[in-house]
Short mmCIF file of C-alpha atoms in Angstrom, two decimals:
data_model
loop_
_atom_site.label_atom_id
_atom_site.label_comp_id
_atom_site.label_asym_id
_atom_site.label_seq_id
_atom_site.Cartn_x
_atom_site.Cartn_y
_atom_site.Cartn_z
CA UNK L 1 -4.91 8.19 13.28
CA UNK L 2 -3.01 7.55 10.05
CA UNK L 3 -2.61 3.82 9.54
CA UNK L 4 0.60 2.00 8.65
CA UNK L 5 1.05 -0.78 6.11
CA UNK L 6 4.25 -2.80 6.30
CA UNK L 7 4.69 -4.31 2.86
CA UNK L 8 7.09 -6.70 1.19
CA UNK L 9 7.07 -9.04 4.17
CA UNK L 10 8.94 -12.30 3.60
CA UNK L 11 9.39 -13.65 7.15
CA UNK L 12 6.73 -14.60 9.71
CA UNK L 13 8.72 -13.03 12.56
CA UNK L 14 8.74 -9.68 10.73
CA UNK L 15 4.98 -9.87 10.30
CA UNK L 16 4.44 -10.63 13.98
CA UNK L 17 6.72 -7.76 14.99
CA UNK L 18 4.84 -5.36 12.71
CA UNK L 19 1.61 -6.31 14.48
CA UNK L 20 3.24 -5.86 17.89
CA UNK L 21 4.38 -2.30 17.15
CA UNK L 22 1.03 -1.15 15.75
CA UNK L 23 0.86 -1.74 12.01
CA UNK L 24 -2.67 -1.92 10.62
CA UNK L 25 -1.86 -3.78 7.40
CA UNK L 26 0.52 -6.63 6.53
CA UNK L 27 1.49 -6.82 2.86
CA UNK L 28 2.92 -9.69 0.83
CA UNK L 29 4.13 -9.41 -2.75
CA UNK L 30 2.59 -11.76 -5.29
CA UNK L 31 3.56 -9.66 -8.31
CA UNK L 32 7.31 -9.61 -9.04
CA UNK L 33 10.65 -8.45 -7.69
CA UNK L 34 13.05 -9.47 -4.91
CA UNK L 35 10.25 -9.78 -2.31
CA UNK L 36 8.11 -12.06 -4.47
CA UNK L 37 6.49 -14.93 -2.56
CA UNK L 38 4.70 -18.03 -3.72
CA UNK L 39 1.16 -18.48 -2.51
CA UNK L 40 2.31 -21.03 0.07
CA UNK L 41 5.07 -18.74 1.32
CA UNK L 42 2.62 -15.85 1.60
CA UNK L 43 0.27 -17.99 3.67
CA UNK L 44 3.07 -18.77 6.13
CA UNK L 45 4.21 -15.14 6.38
CA UNK L 46 0.71 -13.80 6.96
CA UNK L 47 0.10 -16.48 9.56
CA UNK L 48 -3.22 -16.85 11.38
CA UNK L 49 -5.90 -14.23 11.02
CA UNK L 50 -5.52 -11.46 13.60
CA UNK L 51 -8.36 -9.10 14.40
CA UNK L 52 -6.08 -6.08 14.78
CA UNK L 53 -4.53 -6.17 11.29
CA UNK L 54 -5.68 -6.62 7.72
CA UNK L 55 -4.01 -8.93 5.22
CA UNK L 56 -2.95 -7.41 1.87
CA UNK L 57 -1.86 -9.22 -1.26
CA UNK L 58 -0.02 -7.15 -3.87
CA UNK L 59 -0.66 -8.35 -7.42
CA UNK L 60 0.86 -7.45 -10.75
CA UNK L 61 -0.16 -8.65 -14.18
CA UNK L 62 -2.00 -11.81 -13.14
CA UNK L 63 -5.37 -12.44 -14.74
CA UNK L 64 -8.41 -11.26 -12.81
CA UNK L 65 -9.46 -14.89 -12.34
CA UNK L 66 -6.11 -15.73 -10.76
CA UNK L 67 -6.24 -12.69 -8.47
CA UNK L 68 -9.75 -13.59 -7.32
CA UNK L 69 -8.80 -17.21 -6.63
CA UNK L 70 -5.64 -16.37 -4.70
CA UNK L 71 -7.41 -13.70 -2.65
CA UNK L 72 -9.95 -16.30 -1.54
CA UNK L 73 -7.38 -18.98 -0.75
CA UNK L 74 -5.22 -16.58 1.30
CA UNK L 75 -8.25 -15.03 3.02
CA UNK L 76 -7.10 -11.53 2.07
CA UNK L 77 -8.74 -8.39 3.37
CA UNK L 78 -7.25 -6.22 0.63
CA UNK L 79 -6.26 -6.89 -2.97
CA UNK L 80 -3.74 -4.29 -4.16
CA UNK L 81 -3.53 -4.08 -7.95
CA UNK L 82 -0.41 -2.80 -9.70
CA UNK L 83 0.29 -2.89 -13.40
CA UNK L 84 -1.66 -0.01 -14.95
CA UNK L 85 -5.05 -1.05 -13.64
CA UNK L 86 -8.13 -0.27 -15.71
CA UNK L 87 -11.62 0.40 -14.41
CA UNK L 88 -13.04 -2.79 -16.01
CA UNK L 89 -10.34 -4.87 -14.27
CA UNK L 90 -11.10 -3.14 -11.00
CA UNK L 91 -14.83 -3.81 -11.37
CA UNK L 92 -14.28 -7.46 -12.24
CA UNK L 93 -12.08 -8.17 -9.22
CA UNK L 94 -14.35 -6.23 -6.87
CA UNK L 95 -17.40 -8.11 -8.12
CA UNK L 96 -15.96 -11.53 -7.35
CA UNK L 97 -14.10 -11.03 -4.07
CA UNK L 98 -15.09 -9.99 -0.59
CA UNK L 99 -11.78 -8.16 -0.18
CA UNK L 100 -11.37 -4.43 -0.63
CA UNK L 101 -9.63 -3.58 -3.90
CA UNK L 102 -6.90 -0.95 -3.95
CA UNK L 103 -5.78 0.24 -7.39
CA UNK L 104 -2.23 1.58 -7.59
CA UNK L 105 -1.57 4.74 -9.53
CA UNK L 106 2.06 5.09 -10.57
CA UNK L 107 2.96 8.75 -10.64
CA UNK L 108 5.81 10.80 -12.05
CA UNK L 109 6.17 14.56 -11.74
CA UNK L 110 3.57 16.78 -10.14
CA UNK L 111 0.39 15.74 -11.91
CA UNK L 112 -1.85 12.70 -11.59
CA UNK L 113 -2.59 10.51 -14.64
CA UNK L 114 -5.89 11.18 -16.39
CA UNK L 115 -7.49 7.97 -15.16
CA UNK L 116 -6.88 8.82 -11.49
CA UNK L 117 -10.39 10.13 -10.98
CA UNK L 118 -12.05 7.14 -12.64
CA UNK L 119 -10.14 4.68 -10.45
CA UNK L 120 -10.82 6.74 -7.33
CA UNK L 121 -14.56 6.98 -8.05
CA UNK L 122 -14.85 3.26 -8.73
CA UNK L 123 -12.89 2.00 -5.71
CA UNK L 124 -13.02 4.84 -3.18
CA UNK L 125 -9.31 4.11 -2.58
CA UNK L 126 -6.19 5.13 -4.44
CA UNK L 127 -2.59 4.05 -3.81
CA UNK L 128 0.01 6.54 -5.01
CA UNK L 129 3.45 5.13 -5.82
CA UNK L 130 6.40 6.37 -7.86
CA UNK L 131 6.56 5.36 -11.51
CA UNK L 132 9.87 3.69 -12.34
CA UNK L 133 10.40 2.13 -15.75
CA UNK L 134 10.33 -1.66 -15.77
CA UNK L 135 9.25 -2.01 -12.14
CA UNK L 136 5.78 -2.14 -10.60
CA UNK L 137 6.74 -0.86 -7.15
CA UNK L 138 8.96 -1.37 -4.14
CA UNK L 139 11.69 0.80 -5.67
CA UNK L 140 12.22 3.17 -2.75
CA UNK L 141 11.71 6.12 -5.09
CA UNK L 142 10.01 9.14 -3.54
CA UNK L 143 7.16 11.09 -5.04
CA UNK L 144 7.27 14.87 -5.26
CA UNK L 145 5.06 15.33 -2.20
CA UNK L 146 5.09 19.13 -2.28
CA UNK L 147 4.53 19.33 -6.02
CA UNK L 148 1.65 16.84 -5.95
CA UNK L 149 -0.18 18.62 -3.14
CA UNK L 150 -2.53 20.68 -5.30
CA UNK L 151 -3.42 17.75 -7.60
CA UNK L 152 -4.18 15.48 -4.63
CA UNK L 153 -6.28 18.13 -2.90
CA UNK L 154 -8.26 18.68 -6.11
CA UNK L 155 -8.88 14.94 -6.43
CA UNK L 156 -10.08 14.74 -2.84
CA UNK L 157 -12.53 17.58 -3.50
CA UNK L 158 -13.74 15.80 -6.61
CA UNK L 159 -14.07 12.40 -4.90
CA UNK L 160 -15.39 12.98 -1.37
CA UNK L 161 -14.47 10.28 1.12
CA UNK L 162 -11.50 9.05 -0.91
CA UNK L 163 -9.04 6.93 1.07
CA UNK L 164 -5.50 7.86 0.03
CA UNK L 165 -2.67 5.36 0.50
CA UNK L 166 0.81 6.81 0.06
CA UNK L 167 3.80 4.66 -0.94
CA UNK L 168 7.19 5.33 -2.45
CA UNK L 169 10.44 6.03 -0.62
CA UNK L 170 8.96 6.52 2.82
CA UNK L 171 11.05 6.07 5.96
CA UNK L 172 11.01 7.31 9.55
CA UNK L 173 13.09 10.36 8.66
CA UNK L 174 10.75 11.70 5.95
CA UNK L 175 7.26 10.31 6.57
CA UNK L 176 6.19 13.39 8.58
CA UNK L 177 7.00 15.62 5.59
CA UNK L 178 4.99 13.40 3.25
CA UNK L 179 2.06 13.41 5.68
CA UNK L 180 2.13 17.18 5.99
CA UNK L 181 1.97 17.73 2.23
CA UNK L 182 -0.45 14.98 1.11
CA UNK L 183 -2.42 14.04 4.26
CA UNK L 184 -2.75 10.32 3.44
CA UNK L 185 -5.02 7.97 5.33
CA UNK L 186 -2.52 5.10 5.11
CA UNK L 187 1.26 5.14 4.64
CA UNK L 188 2.82 2.13 2.94
CA UNK L 189 6.47 1.25 3.60
CA UNK L 190 8.68 -1.58 2.40
CA UNK L 191 12.32 -0.86 1.50
CA UNK L 192 12.42 2.08 3.93
CA UNK L 193 12.39 -0.29 6.92
CA UNK L 194 14.73 -2.98 5.58
CA UNK L 195 18.31 -4.08 6.17
CA UNK L 196 18.14 -6.22 2.98
CA UNK L 197 15.39 -6.77 0.38
CA UNK L 198 12.53 -8.47 2.18
CA UNK L 199 14.31 -8.48 5.55
CA UNK L 200 12.75 -5.95 7.89
CA UNK L 201 14.84 -4.15 10.51
CA UNK L 202 12.76 -4.33 13.71
CA UNK L 203 14.12 -1.03 15.02
CA UNK L 204 13.39 0.73 11.71
CA UNK L 205 9.84 -0.65 11.65
CA UNK L 206 9.18 0.57 15.17
CA UNK L 207 10.72 3.98 14.45
CA UNK L 208 8.56 4.33 11.36
CA UNK L 209 5.34 3.56 13.24
CA UNK L 210 6.30 5.98 16.02
CA UNK L 211 7.11 8.70 13.46
CA UNK L 212 3.69 8.27 11.83
CA UNK L 213 1.91 8.46 15.18
CA UNK L 214 3.91 11.55 16.15
CA UNK L 215 3.05 13.26 12.86
CA UNK L 216 -0.61 12.44 13.35
CA UNK L 217 -0.61 13.96 16.83
CA UNK L 218 1.06 17.12 15.51
CA UNK L 219 -1.71 17.53 12.91
CA UNK L 220 -4.34 17.21 15.61
#
C-alpha cells in the first residue's frame, strides 16, 4: 500500500483528522513559507505520539546542529531536509539523530540532478519535489511525471530498495496519474488538500487518501 503524508499542518484538528482517515505521516514545516511553525507550535500540532503515524519535521537552511536538536525535542520520526542537501550534511544529521533522514531533491524538467544517486545511496530515501526559484517547497507545482519516468526507473535499478517519496502539485484528481508513472512508495500532499495556506479541507484530505488507496488497488 502506498503511504500518504499530509504536510504543512498548522492545526491540531487537521492532524487528528489526517490520522483518522489513514495518513501514515504528519508533516510540520520548520523551514519557511506561509505554513511555517515555531517549535512550540509544531509540538502542539503534532500532539501526542501515535503508534499509527510517524512525525515529520521539514527543515530548510538551519544548521545541522539545530536540526538535530529540534528533531530530538519534538521526538520526530523523520527529518526532511530541503535546501540543496549535500551528502556530508545528510551524514552528519543521520549520525546524530535516531530519526530517519529524507533528503529532498528539487527537480525541473525530465532529468534528475547529478547528485540524486549519491543522496539516494546514502539515505535509501529520496523526496522528489518541483524546483521553483526562491522557494524550498510547498508551491503546488507539478513535476513532469511522464517525462521523469525513465530517469526514476533507472535510479531505482541503480539503488535497489530505494524508497521514493513524491511531492509537488498532488491532489485527489491527479495522484493516480502520478502513481502510475513514477510508482512512489509515499505521496506527499500539502496545498492540494487546502482551502487556505495551512488550513486543510477535511473532505479534500479524505478524498486524497481514498484516491491513493484506489490507485494502489488498481496496480495490484
